[in-house]
PDB file of C-alpha atoms in Angstrom:
ATOM      1  CA  UNK A   1      67.392-126.711 -41.902  1.00 44.00           C
ATOM      2  CA  UNK A   2      64.640-124.290 -40.789  1.00 45.00           C
ATOM      3  CA  UNK A   3      64.654-125.740 -37.231  1.00 51.00           C
ATOM      4  CA  UNK A   4      68.421-125.246 -37.045  1.00 44.00           C
ATOM      5  CA  UNK A   5      68.047-121.608 -38.147  1.00 48.00           C
ATOM      6  CA  UNK A   6      65.434-120.986 -35.451  1.00 47.00           C
ATOM      7  CA  UNK A   7      67.506-122.725 -32.751  1.00 48.00           C
ATOM      8  CA  UNK A   8      70.562-120.595 -33.542  1.00 55.00           C
ATOM      9  CA  UNK A   9      68.805-117.253 -33.994  1.00 75.00           C
ATOM     10  CA  UNK A  10      65.910-117.305 -31.534  1.00 86.00           C
ATOM     11  CA  UNK A  11      66.566-116.639 -27.847  1.00 91.00           C
ATOM     12  CA  UNK A  12      63.819-116.654 -25.203  1.00 92.00           C
ATOM     13  CA  UNK A  13      63.722-115.874 -21.496  1.00 96.00           C
ATOM     14  CA  UNK A  14      60.879-117.040 -19.279  1.00 98.00           C
ATOM     15  CA  UNK A  15      59.644-116.459 -15.765  1.00 98.00           C
ATOM     16  CA  UNK A  16      58.053-119.345 -13.894  1.00 98.00           C
ATOM     17  CA  UNK A  17      56.492-119.648 -10.483  1.00 98.00           C
ATOM     18  CA  UNK A  18      57.275-123.071  -9.091  1.00 98.00           C
ATOM     19  CA  UNK A  19      56.220-124.981  -5.999  1.00 98.00           C
ATOM     20  CA  UNK A  20      58.821-125.039  -3.231  1.00 97.00           C
ATOM     21  CA  UNK A  21      62.223-123.436  -2.744  1.00 95.00           C
ATOM     22  CA  UNK A  22      64.599-124.462  -5.497  1.00 94.00           C
ATOM     23  CA  UNK A  23      67.912-124.927  -3.627  1.00 91.00           C
ATOM     24  CA  UNK A  24      70.401-123.381  -6.077  1.00 95.00           C
ATOM     25  CA  UNK A  25      70.549-119.712  -7.038  1.00 97.00           C
ATOM     26  CA  UNK A  26      71.685-120.753 -10.514  1.00 98.00           C
ATOM     27  CA  UNK A  27      71.668-124.103 -12.217  1.00 97.00           C
ATOM     28  CA  UNK A  28      71.404-126.266 -15.296  1.00 97.00           C
ATOM     29  CA  UNK A  29      68.976-129.102 -15.775  1.00 98.00           C
ATOM     30  CA  UNK A  30      70.492-131.491 -18.312  1.00 98.00           C
ATOM     31  CA  UNK A  31      67.981-134.315 -18.661  1.00 98.00           C
ATOM     32  CA  UNK A  32      66.694-135.951 -21.864  1.00 98.00           C
ATOM     33  CA  UNK A  33      62.967-135.652 -22.597  1.00 98.00           C
ATOM     34  CA  UNK A  34      60.823-138.310 -24.240  1.00 98.00           C
ATOM     35  CA  UNK A  35      57.133-139.036 -24.743  1.00 97.00           C
ATOM     36  CA  UNK A  36      55.364-140.591 -21.774  1.00 97.00           C
ATOM     37  CA  UNK A  37      54.430-144.084 -23.034  1.00 95.00           C
ATOM     38  CA  UNK A  38      51.028-143.758 -21.334  1.00 95.00           C
ATOM     39  CA  UNK A  39      50.052-140.478 -23.033  1.00 95.00           C
ATOM     40  CA  UNK A  40      49.996-138.958 -26.493  1.00 94.00           C
ATOM     41  CA  UNK A  41      50.558-135.456 -25.084  1.00 96.00           C
ATOM     42  CA  UNK A  42      52.570-135.811 -21.881  1.00 97.00           C
ATOM     43  CA  UNK A  43      56.369-135.896 -21.816  1.00 98.00           C
ATOM     44  CA  UNK A  44      58.830-137.191 -19.235  1.00 98.00           C
ATOM     45  CA  UNK A  45      62.524-137.291 -18.421  1.00 98.00           C
ATOM     46  CA  UNK A  46      63.922-140.594 -19.677  1.00 97.00           C
ATOM     47  CA  UNK A  47      67.094-142.147 -21.028  1.00 96.00           C
ATOM     48  CA  UNK A  48      65.483-142.738 -24.443  1.00 96.00           C
ATOM     49  CA  UNK A  49      64.715-139.013 -24.816  1.00 97.00           C
ATOM     50  CA  UNK A  50      66.307-136.215 -26.783  1.00 97.00           C
ATOM     51  CA  UNK A  51      68.946-133.993 -25.197  1.00 97.00           C
ATOM     52  CA  UNK A  52      67.332-131.141 -23.238  1.00 97.00           C
ATOM     53  CA  UNK A  53      69.057-128.367 -21.289  1.00 97.00           C
ATOM     54  CA  UNK A  54      67.372-125.700 -19.169  1.00 97.00           C
ATOM     55  CA  UNK A  55      69.314-122.949 -17.361  1.00 98.00           C
ATOM     56  CA  UNK A  56      67.714-121.088 -14.475  1.00 98.00           C
ATOM     57  CA  UNK A  57      68.286-118.314 -11.942  1.00 98.00           C
ATOM     58  CA  UNK A  58      66.283-118.111  -8.715  1.00 98.00           C
ATOM     59  CA  UNK A  59      64.859-114.581  -8.351  1.00 97.00           C
ATOM     60  CA  UNK A  60      62.607-114.686  -5.266  1.00 96.00           C
ATOM     61  CA  UNK A  61      61.626-117.502  -2.958  1.00 96.00           C
ATOM     62  CA  UNK A  62      60.213-118.703   0.312  1.00 95.00           C
ATOM     63  CA  UNK A  63      59.383-122.188   1.594  1.00 93.00           C
ATOM     64  CA  UNK A  64      56.246-122.486  -0.524  1.00 94.00           C
ATOM     65  CA  UNK A  65      57.354-121.098  -3.918  1.00 97.00           C
ATOM     66  CA  UNK A  66      60.178-119.771  -6.075  1.00 98.00           C
ATOM     67  CA  UNK A  67      60.164-117.283  -8.918  1.00 98.00           C
ATOM     68  CA  UNK A  68      62.755-118.346 -11.452  1.00 98.00           C
ATOM     69  CA  UNK A  69      64.164-116.843 -14.634  1.00 98.00           C
ATOM     70  CA  UNK A  70      64.751-119.456 -17.327  1.00 98.00           C
ATOM     71  CA  UNK A  71      66.698-119.687 -20.558  1.00 96.00           C
ATOM     72  CA  UNK A  72      66.236-122.705 -22.782  1.00 94.00           C
ATOM     73  CA  UNK A  73      69.282-124.158 -24.525  1.00 92.00           C
ATOM     74  CA  UNK A  74      67.096-126.657 -26.381  1.00 92.00           C
ATOM     75  CA  UNK A  75      63.464-126.457 -27.359  1.00 91.00           C
ATOM     76  CA  UNK A  76      61.607-129.629 -26.428  1.00 95.00           C
ATOM     77  CA  UNK A  77      57.845-129.844 -26.001  1.00 96.00           C
ATOM     78  CA  UNK A  78      56.885-128.967 -22.389  1.00 98.00           C
ATOM     79  CA  UNK A  79      60.604-128.730 -21.527  1.00 98.00           C
ATOM     80  CA  UNK A  80      60.337-126.271 -18.624  1.00 98.00           C
ATOM     81  CA  UNK A  81      57.303-128.010 -17.149  1.00 98.00           C
ATOM     82  CA  UNK A  82      58.868-131.487 -17.443  1.00 98.00           C
ATOM     83  CA  UNK A  83      62.300-130.508 -16.114  1.00 98.00           C
ATOM     84  CA  UNK A  84      61.064-128.743 -12.992  1.00 98.00           C
ATOM     85  CA  UNK A  85      58.375-131.348 -12.238  1.00 98.00           C
ATOM     86  CA  UNK A  86      61.010-134.093 -12.515  1.00 98.00           C
ATOM     87  CA  UNK A  87      62.996-132.350  -9.760  1.00 97.00           C
ATOM     88  CA  UNK A  88      59.940-132.070  -7.512  1.00 97.00           C
ATOM     89  CA  UNK A  89      59.253-128.392  -8.295  1.00 98.00           C
ATOM     90  CA  UNK A  90      56.210-128.359 -10.608  1.00 98.00           C
ATOM     91  CA  UNK A  91      54.940-125.064 -11.961  1.00 98.00           C
ATOM     92  CA  UNK A  92      52.156-123.509  -9.909  1.00 98.00           C
ATOM     93  CA  UNK A  93      48.832-124.245 -11.618  1.00 98.00           C
ATOM     94  CA  UNK A  94      50.195-126.935 -13.962  1.00 98.00           C
ATOM     95  CA  UNK A  95      47.423-129.545 -14.089  1.00 97.00           C
ATOM     96  CA  UNK A  96      49.407-131.936 -16.296  1.00 97.00           C
ATOM     97  CA  UNK A  97      52.696-132.107 -14.383  1.00 98.00           C
ATOM     98  CA  UNK A  98      51.655-130.834 -10.963  1.00 96.00           C
ATOM     99  CA  UNK A  99      48.305-129.748  -9.600  1.00 96.00           C
ATOM    100  CA  UNK A 100      45.654-127.082 -10.014  1.00 96.00           C
ATOM    101  CA  UNK A 101      45.965-123.866  -8.053  1.00 96.00           C
ATOM    102  CA  UNK A 102      43.337-121.546  -6.655  1.00 95.00           C
ATOM    103  CA  UNK A 103      45.719-118.656  -7.400  1.00 96.00           C
ATOM    104  CA  UNK A 104      46.027-119.028 -11.177  1.00 98.00           C
ATOM    105  CA  UNK A 105      43.932-120.934 -13.737  1.00 97.00           C
ATOM    106  CA  UNK A 106      46.928-121.999 -15.862  1.00 98.00           C
ATOM    107  CA  UNK A 107      50.556-122.892 -15.373  1.00 97.00           C
ATOM    108  CA  UNK A 108      52.506-119.927 -14.055  1.00 98.00           C
ATOM    109  CA  UNK A 109      54.876-119.586 -17.010  1.00 98.00           C
ATOM    110  CA  UNK A 110      55.541-116.430 -19.020  1.00 98.00           C
ATOM    111  CA  UNK A 111      57.892-115.720 -21.921  1.00 97.00           C
ATOM    112  CA  UNK A 112      58.839-112.135 -21.088  1.00 97.00           C
ATOM    113  CA  UNK A 113      61.677-111.559 -23.579  1.00 96.00           C
ATOM    114  CA  UNK A 114      62.737-112.853 -26.963  1.00 94.00           C
ATOM    115  CA  UNK A 115      65.327-111.879 -29.506  1.00 94.00           C
ATOM    116  CA  UNK A 116      65.913-113.009 -33.067  1.00 93.00           C
ATOM    117  CA  UNK A 117      67.788-112.013 -36.184  1.00 91.00           C
ATOM    118  CA  UNK A 118      65.616-110.700 -39.005  1.00 89.00           C
ATOM    119  CA  UNK A 119      67.197-111.437 -42.381  1.00 88.00           C
ATOM    120  CA  UNK A 120      64.712-109.013 -43.957  1.00 90.00           C
ATOM    121  CA  UNK A 121      65.822-106.080 -41.809  1.00 90.00           C
ATOM    122  CA  UNK A 122      69.405-107.284 -41.386  1.00 90.00           C
ATOM    123  CA  UNK A 123      69.281-106.719 -37.631  1.00 92.00           C
ATOM    124  CA  UNK A 124      68.410-108.300 -34.319  1.00 93.00           C
ATOM    125  CA  UNK A 125      64.898-107.681 -33.082  1.00 95.00           C
ATOM    126  CA  UNK A 126      64.119-107.855 -29.369  1.00 96.00           C
ATOM    127  CA  UNK A 127      60.656-107.754 -27.843  1.00 97.00           C
ATOM    128  CA  UNK A 128      59.434-107.995 -24.277  1.00 97.00           C
ATOM    129  CA  UNK A 129      56.080-108.556 -22.619  1.00 97.00           C
ATOM    130  CA  UNK A 130      55.029-107.415 -19.144  1.00 97.00           C
ATOM    131  CA  UNK A 131      53.980-109.935 -16.532  1.00 97.00           C
ATOM    132  CA  UNK A 132      50.266-110.766 -16.930  1.00 98.00           C
ATOM    133  CA  UNK A 133      48.075-109.760 -13.997  1.00 98.00           C
ATOM    134  CA  UNK A 134      47.084-113.355 -13.102  1.00 98.00           C
ATOM    135  CA  UNK A 135      50.760-114.345 -12.836  1.00 98.00           C
ATOM    136  CA  UNK A 136      51.653-111.181 -10.888  1.00 97.00           C
ATOM    137  CA  UNK A 137      48.768-111.730  -8.454  1.00 97.00           C
ATOM    138  CA  UNK A 138      49.778-115.367  -7.853  1.00 97.00           C
ATOM    139  CA  UNK A 139      53.411-114.313  -7.372  1.00 97.00           C
ATOM    140  CA  UNK A 140      52.478-111.545  -4.933  1.00 96.00           C
ATOM    141  CA  UNK A 141      50.198-113.892  -3.007  1.00 96.00           C
ATOM    142  CA  UNK A 142      52.781-116.687  -2.718  1.00 96.00           C
ATOM    143  CA  UNK A 143      55.930-114.624  -2.221  1.00 95.00           C
ATOM    144  CA  UNK A 144      54.657-111.754  -0.070  1.00 87.00           C
ATOM    145  CA  UNK A 145      55.955-113.560   3.025  1.00 70.00           C
ATOM    146  CA  UNK A 146      59.634-114.439   3.036  1.00 60.00           C
ATOM    147  CA  UNK A 147      59.713-117.749   4.937  1.00 55.00           C
ATOM    148  CA  UNK A 148      63.327-118.656   4.223  1.00 52.00           C
TER     149      UNK A 148
END
């Protein structure tokens, strides 16, 4: 019951820096996610998985990278990382689903906005977080040249 409450009331928006130019300006990734049979931690897209839906909007891009805004419609472990890697667009710096990057020491993923209903206050609460400097520096470095 608690998971259902969270799924209905909690909304999150992310920014991700991914490798390559994602072709669509807006899209849905509807692909089930399951455990990778060769790893306790890693996940993968697979027909035995649980329903997983990711919506995205391309913000900036060139031939080497895309900045995308993401809204999750489900909340699976590693969902964003798995979905984009499965399409051939791994997150920059994602060692598990892509490769290391000299530009950022972690995956370039940032939850910049979330909103939820507080039953204690009886109102929606919305918070936002600015882009961390390591993410901003990687973005500026990769997207400073528009090589459409």
